[in-house]
Coordinates of C-alpha atoms in Angstrom, one line a residue:
M1 CA 77.6 5.1 68.3
L2 CA 78.8 7.3 65.5
E3 CA 78.9 4.3 63.2
Y4 CA 75.2 3.8 63.8
V5 CA 74.4 7.5 63.2
D6 CA 76.4 7.4 59.9
L7 CA 74.6 4.2 58.9
I8 CA 71.2 5.8 59.7
L9 CA 72.1 9.0 57.8
G10 CA 73.3 7.0 54.9
L11 CA 70.1 4.9 54.9
L12 CA 68.0 8.1 55.0
G13 CA 69.9 9.6 52.2
F14 CA 69.4 6.4 50.1
L15 CA 65.7 6.3 50.9
G16 CA 65.4 10.0 50.0
A17 CA 67.1 9.4 46.7
L18 CA 65.0 6.4 46.1
F19 CA 61.8 8.4 46.9
A20 CA 62.9 11.2 44.6
A21 CA 63.5 8.7 41.9
Y22 CA 60.1 7.2 42.4
E23 CA 58.4 10.6 42.3
G24 CA 60.3 11.4 39.1
Y25 CA 59.2 8.0 37.6
V26 CA 55.5 8.7 38.6
R27 CA 55.7 12.1 37.1
Y28 CA 57.1 10.6 33.9
L29 CA 54.3 8.0 33.8
D30 CA 51.7 10.7 34.5
E31 CA 53.1 12.9 31.7
K32 CA 53.3 10.0 29.3
Q33 CA 49.7 9.0 30.1
F34 CA 48.5 12.6 29.8
N35 CA 50.2 13.0 26.4
Y36 CA 48.6 9.7 25.3
Y37 CA 45.3 10.9 26.6
K38 CA 45.6 14.2 24.6
D39 CA 46.5 12.3 21.4
T40 CA 43.4 10.1 21.9
I41 CA 41.1 13.1 22.4
K42 CA 42.6 14.6 19.2
N43 CA 41.7 11.4 17.3
L44 CA 38.1 11.8 18.3
F45 CA 38.0 14.7 15.7
S46 CA 39.8 12.8 13.0
S47 CA 38.2 12.5 9.5
D48 CA 39.1 8.8 9.6
K49 CA 36.2 6.9 11.1
E50 CA 38.4 4.0 12.2
E51 CA 40.6 6.4 14.2
V52 CA 37.5 7.9 15.8
M53 CA 36.2 4.4 16.8
A54 CA 39.5 3.4 18.2
A55 CA 39.7 6.6 20.2
I56 CA 36.3 6.0 21.7
A57 CA 37.3 2.4 22.7
T58 CA 40.5 3.7 24.3
L59 CA 38.6 6.4 26.3
G60 CA 36.5 3.6 27.8
V61 CA 39.6 2.9 29.9
Y62 CA 39.8 6.5 31.2
T63 CA 36.1 6.5 32.3
N64 CA 37.3 4.2 35.1
R65 CA 40.2 6.5 36.2
R66 CA 39.1 9.1 38.7
K67 CA 41.6 11.7 37.4
Y68 CA 40.2 11.5 33.8
K69 CA 36.7 10.3 34.3
K70 CA 34.7 13.6 34.4
S71 CA 36.5 15.2 31.4
T72 CA 36.3 12.0 29.4
V73 CA 32.5 11.6 30.0
D74 CA 31.9 15.3 29.2
T75 CA 34.0 15.1 26.0
L76 CA 32.2 12.1 24.7
I77 CA 28.8 13.7 25.4
N78 CA 29.9 16.9 23.7
I79 CA 30.8 14.9 20.5
L80 CA 27.0 14.4 20.2
Y81 CA 26.6 18.1 19.3
T82 CA 28.2 17.4 15.9
E83 CA 28.0 13.7 15.4
L84 CA 25.5 12.3 12.8
D85 CA 27.1 8.8 12.4
Y86 CA 25.0 6.2 14.3
D87 CA 28.0 3.8 14.5
V88 CA 30.0 6.5 16.3
S89 CA 27.0 7.4 18.5
N90 CA 26.4 3.8 19.5
A91 CA 30.0 3.3 20.4
I92 CA 29.9 6.5 22.6
I93 CA 26.8 5.2 24.3
G94 CA 28.5 1.8 25.1
V95 CA 31.4 3.6 26.7
L96 CA 29.3 6.1 28.6
I97 CA 27.1 3.6 30.5
Q98 CA 29.5 0.8 30.9
S99 CA 30.0 1.5 34.6
G100 CA 26.4 0.6 35.4
K101 CA 25.7 3.4 38.0
K102 CA 22.3 5.1 38.2
D103 CA 23.6 8.5 38.9
E104 CA 25.8 8.4 35.9
V105 CA 22.9 7.3 33.6
K106 CA 20.9 10.2 35.0
Y107 CA 23.7 12.7 34.3
I108 CA 24.3 11.4 30.8
S109 CA 20.6 11.2 29.9
S110 CA 20.1 14.8 31.2
R111 CA 23.0 16.1 29.2
V112 CA 21.6 14.5 26.0
I113 CA 18.2 16.0 26.7
E114 CA 19.9 19.4 27.1
I115 CA 21.8 19.0 23.8
N116 CA 18.5 18.2 22.0
R117 CA 16.9 21.3 23.7
N118 CA 19.8 23.4 22.5
F119 CA 18.9 22.4 18.9
F120 CA 15.2 23.1 19.5
I121 CA 16.0 26.6 20.9
Q122 CA 18.1 27.4 17.8
T123 CA 15.3 26.7 15.4
A124 CA 13.2 29.8 15.8
P125 CA 16.1 32.4 15.8
L126 CA 17.9 30.8 12.9
S127 CA 14.7 30.7 10.9
S128 CA 14.1 34.3 11.7
R129 CA 17.6 35.2 10.7
E130 CA 17.1 33.4 7.3
K131 CA 13.9 35.4 6.8
D132 CA 15.7 38.7 7.6
M133 CA 18.4 37.9 5.1
K134 CA 16.0 37.1 2.4
E135 CA 14.2 40.4 3.0
R136 CA 17.5 42.2 2.8
L137 CA 18.4 40.4 -0.4
S138 CA 15.0 41.4 -1.9
E139 CA 15.7 45.1 -1.0
I140 CA 19.1 45.0 -2.8
Q141 CA 17.6 43.3 -5.9
N142 CA 14.8 45.9 -6.1
S143 CA 17.4 48.6 -5.7
E144 CA 19.3 47.3 -8.6
K145 CA 16.3 47.7 -10.8
E146 CA 16.3 51.5 -10.2
P147 CA 17.7 53.8 -13.0
Q148 CA 21.5 53.8 -13.1
T149 CA 21.6 57.6 -12.6
A150 CA 20.0 57.3 -9.3
K151 CA 22.7 55.0 -8.0
D152 CA 26.2 55.6 -6.8
E153 CA 28.7 54.2 -9.3
S154 CA 30.9 52.9 -6.5
S155 CA 28.0 50.9 -5.0
T156 CA 29.0 47.7 -3.3
E157 CA 25.6 46.1 -3.6
P158 CA 26.5 43.4 -6.1
K159 CA 29.2 42.1 -3.8
M160 CA 26.9 42.4 -0.8
E161 CA 24.2 40.5 -2.7
M162 CA 26.6 37.6 -3.3
T163 CA 27.6 37.5 0.3
I164 CA 24.0 37.5 1.5
Q165 CA 23.1 34.7 -1.0
K166 CA 25.9 32.5 0.5
Q167 CA 24.7 33.3 4.0
I168 CA 21.1 32.4 3.0
K169 CA 22.2 29.1 1.5
R170 CA 24.1 28.2 4.7
L171 CA 21.1 29.1 6.9
E172 CA 18.8 27.1 4.6
D173 CA 21.0 24.0 4.9
T174 CA 21.2 24.5 8.7
N175 CA 17.4 25.0 9.2
K176 CA 16.1 22.4 6.7
F177 CA 18.6 19.6 7.3
E178 CA 21.3 19.9 10.0
L179 CA 19.1 21.0 12.9
K180 CA 16.5 18.3 12.1
W181 CA 19.2 15.6 11.7
H182 CA 20.8 16.5 15.0
K183 CA 17.5 16.6 16.9
N184 CA 16.7 13.1 15.5
V185 CA 20.1 11.7 16.4
T186 CA 20.0 13.0 20.0
A187 CA 16.5 11.6 20.4
D188 CA 17.6 8.2 19.1
V189 CA 20.8 8.3 21.3
L190 CA 18.7 9.0 24.4
S191 CA 16.4 6.1 23.5
M192 CA 19.4 3.8 23.1
I193 CA 20.9 4.9 26.4
L194 CA 17.6 4.4 28.3
N195 CA 17.0 1.0 26.6
K196 CA 20.5 -0.2 27.6
A197 CA 20.0 1.1 31.1
Q198 CA 16.6 -0.6 31.3
K199 CA 18.2 -4.0 30.6
V200 CA 20.4 -3.7 33.6
G201 CA 17.7 -2.1 35.9
L202 CA 19.0 1.4 36.0
T203 CA 16.0 3.5 34.8
S204 CA 13.9 3.5 38.0
G205 CA 14.1 6.8 39.9
L206 CA 16.0 8.8 37.2
D207 CA 13.5 11.7 37.6
L208 CA 14.0 12.9 34.1
E209 CA 12.1 15.6 32.2
F210 CA 11.6 16.6 28.6
Y211 CA 11.3 20.4 28.6
Q212 CA 11.3 22.3 25.3
N213 CA 12.6 19.3 23.5
D214 CA 12.0 18.3 19.9
F215 CA 11.7 14.5 19.4
N216 CA 9.7 14.7 16.2
Y217 CA 10.2 11.7 13.9
C218 CA 12.1 9.9 16.6
Y219 CA 12.0 6.3 17.8
L220 CA 11.6 5.8 21.5
A221 CA 11.3 2.2 22.7
G222 CA 12.0 -0.3 25.4
F223 CA 12.3 1.5 28.7
E224 CA 10.5 2.5 31.8
L225 CA 10.6 5.8 33.7
D226 CA 9.0 6.9 36.9
N227 CA 8.4 10.5 38.2
F228 CA 8.7 11.6 34.6
A229 CA 7.4 14.8 33.0
I230 CA 7.0 16.2 29.5
R231 CA 6.5 20.0 29.1
H232 CA 6.4 22.3 26.1
S233 CA 7.8 19.5 23.9
A234 CA 7.1 17.9 20.5
I235 CA 7.1 14.2 19.9
S236 CA 5.1 14.1 16.6
S237 CA 5.2 11.6 13.8
G238 CA 7.4 9.2 15.8
N239 CA 7.3 5.7 17.0
I240 CA 6.7 5.3 20.7
M241 CA 6.8 1.6 21.7
D242 CA 7.1 -0.6 24.8
L243 CA 7.3 2.4 27.2
N244 CA 6.0 2.5 30.8
F245 CA 5.6 5.9 32.4
I246 CA 5.0 5.1 36.0
N247 CA 3.9 7.7 38.6
M248 CA 4.1 10.2 35.8
K249 CA 4.2 13.8 37.0
Q250 CA 2.7 15.5 34.0
I251 CA 2.5 16.0 30.2
Y252 CA 1.8 19.6 29.6
N253 CA 1.5 21.8 26.4
S254 CA 3.0 19.1 24.3
T255 CA 2.1 17.3 21.0
F256 CA 2.3 13.7 19.9
A257 CA 0.3 14.3 16.7
Y258 CA 0.6 11.6 14.0
S259 CA 2.8 9.3 16.3
Y260 CA 2.4 5.5 16.4
I261 CA 2.0 4.6 20.1
S262 CA 2.1 0.9 20.9
D263 CA 2.3 -1.3 24.0
C264 CA 2.7 1.7 26.3
H265 CA 1.4 2.4 29.8
F266 CA 0.8 6.0 31.1
S267 CA 0.2 5.8 34.8
G268 CA -0.7 8.7 37.2
G269 CA -0.3 12.4 36.9
K270 CA -1.9 14.9 34.6
I271 CA -2.1 15.3 30.8
S272 CA -3.1 18.8 30.0
N273 CA -3.1 21.3 27.1
S274 CA -1.7 18.6 24.8
S275 CA -2.5 17.0 21.5
F276 CA -2.7 13.3 20.5
C277 CA -4.5 14.1 17.2
R278 CA -4.1 11.6 14.4
C279 CA -2.2 9.2 16.6
S280 CA -2.4 5.5 16.2
F281 CA -2.8 3.8 19.6
N282 CA -2.2 0.1 19.9
N283 CA -2.4 -1.8 23.2
V284 CA -2.1 1.4 25.2
I285 CA -3.3 2.0 28.8
F286 CA -4.0 5.3 30.4
E287 CA -4.4 4.7 34.2
N288 CA -5.1 7.1 37.0
V289 CA -4.6 10.0 34.7
N290 CA -6.3 13.4 35.0
F291 CA -7.0 14.8 31.6
V292 CA -7.4 18.5 31.2
D293 CA -8.1 20.1 27.7
S294 CA -6.3 17.4 25.7
F295 CA -7.5 16.3 22.3
F296 CA -7.5 13.1 20.3
F297 CA -9.0 14.3 17.0
G298 CA -8.8 11.8 14.2
A299 CA -6.9 9.2 16.3
T300 CA -7.2 5.4 15.9
F301 CA -7.6 3.0 18.8
N302 CA -6.9 -0.7 18.8
N303 CA -7.3 -2.7 22.1
C304 CA -6.8 0.3 24.4
E305 CA -8.1 1.1 27.9
F306 CA -8.7 4.2 30.0
K307 CA -8.7 3.0 33.7
N308 CA -9.8 5.3 36.5
V309 CA -9.1 8.5 34.5
K310 CA -10.8 11.9 34.9
G311 CA -11.5 14.9 32.7
L312 CA -12.5 13.2 29.4
R313 CA -15.1 14.8 27.1
P314 CA -16.7 13.3 24.0
E315 CA -15.8 16.5 22.1
Q316 CA -12.1 15.7 22.6
F317 CA -12.5 12.5 20.5
Y318 CA -13.8 14.0 17.2
K319 CA -13.7 11.6 14.3
I320 CA -11.8 8.9 16.0
T321 CA -11.7 5.3 14.7
F322 CA -12.0 2.1 16.8
L323 CA -10.2 -0.9 15.2
S324 CA -11.2 -3.0 18.2
P325 CA -13.1 -2.2 21.4
T326 CA -11.6 0.4 23.6
N327 CA -12.7 0.4 27.3
F328 CA -13.3 3.8 28.8
N329 CA -14.6 2.3 32.1
N330 CA -17.4 4.9 32.4
A331 CA -14.9 7.8 32.2
I332 CA -16.9 8.8 29.1
N333 CA -20.1 7.7 27.4
I334 CA -18.7 6.0 24.3
D335 CA -22.1 6.5 22.6
D336 CA -21.7 10.3 22.8
I337 CA -18.5 10.1 20.7
G338 CA -19.4 11.1 17.1
K339 CA -22.6 13.0 18.0
F340 CA -21.0 16.4 17.8
S341 CA -20.5 18.4 14.5
A342 CA -17.3 20.2 13.6
E343 CA -19.0 23.5 14.5
Q344 CA -19.9 22.2 18.0
V345 CA -16.4 20.8 18.6
L346 CA -14.8 24.0 17.4
A347 CA -17.0 26.0 19.9
Y348 CA -15.8 23.7 22.7
L349 CA -12.2 24.1 21.5
E350 CA -12.5 27.9 21.5
A351 CA -13.9 27.9 25.0
S352 CA -11.0 25.8 26.3
P353 CA -8.2 27.7 28.1
I354 CA -5.5 26.1 26.1
S355 CA -2.4 27.9 24.8
D356 CA -2.4 29.5 21.4
D357 CA 0.1 27.1 19.8
T358 CA -2.0 24.0 21.0
Y359 CA -5.2 25.7 19.8
K360 CA -3.7 26.4 16.4
E361 CA -2.5 22.8 15.9
V362 CA -5.6 21.1 17.2
K363 CA -7.9 23.3 15.1
E364 CA -6.1 22.1 12.0
H365 CA -7.2 18.5 12.7
L366 CA -10.9 19.6 12.6
K367 CA -10.5 20.0 8.8
P368 CA -11.7 17.0 6.7

């Protein structure tokens, strides 16, 4: 009997030692993998583009590992805050949506929209800061013109002037170039994400919204969204092609001025307090849309249709051009378009309860 007890105790001791060895080996592998993961993350910020691209490809493996997935996805998305290289951005997109899950596409798209919004929100305060710095520089320069006897000989104004000039130059570069570039890249990245998602049937029901976004000069093409909304956003001077907005919630206080809009379908919802002035519409359908105080001054229409829409007024179509017949389906009397003078249209515009920024923009398009 004692022999069996000794045997069992010996076996338990062996198994315990074996389990301890296994745990140690697992910890070793985890530590080794974690160190490799850290080194890969560091390479994302390398000045060598090949190292960056290799790091992105390697992180594609970690997006399928539960322990690393969330941090990997968030890290790759955050790279878009600083990345201006389209090759890198496209590689990141490929990794981010490779799993083919709708909830992940929604999360990634929403984060990219937030990043773009962040750049939009920075624009006004940074421009104001630049203006303040220039005013301060002007004060110093005017002070330097005063008689020398009226100034303290130990004045630090020349040094301060140089510092302010450097700050102004940095702000000018940020406001004129960097913010604009980053807004364009994030817009294009979003379009590429949704285009890839569309091809595998992952855009339905994403329930996205553009809110305080700047997609000016962007290229949005090749996807479909439902339950979609655009509020307080700018999508001017862009290319908007092959888009379907199904069961649209609303477009509110937004501008599409000067954009080329082709082969698009806007269905359902309300379009209010918005500008489509100077847009070029080609093969565009507005269906079951309620228009409220939205304007098309100077727009061009080619093979377009307004189906079962409400709220249109001829004053909203001042100086438009028809390149081919546009069907309004009795939503408006097409013969009334062009009968109103600029003064009459301005009176209508001034009576409209639109926001100040929309009024200011739309009024500019009344000029010859």
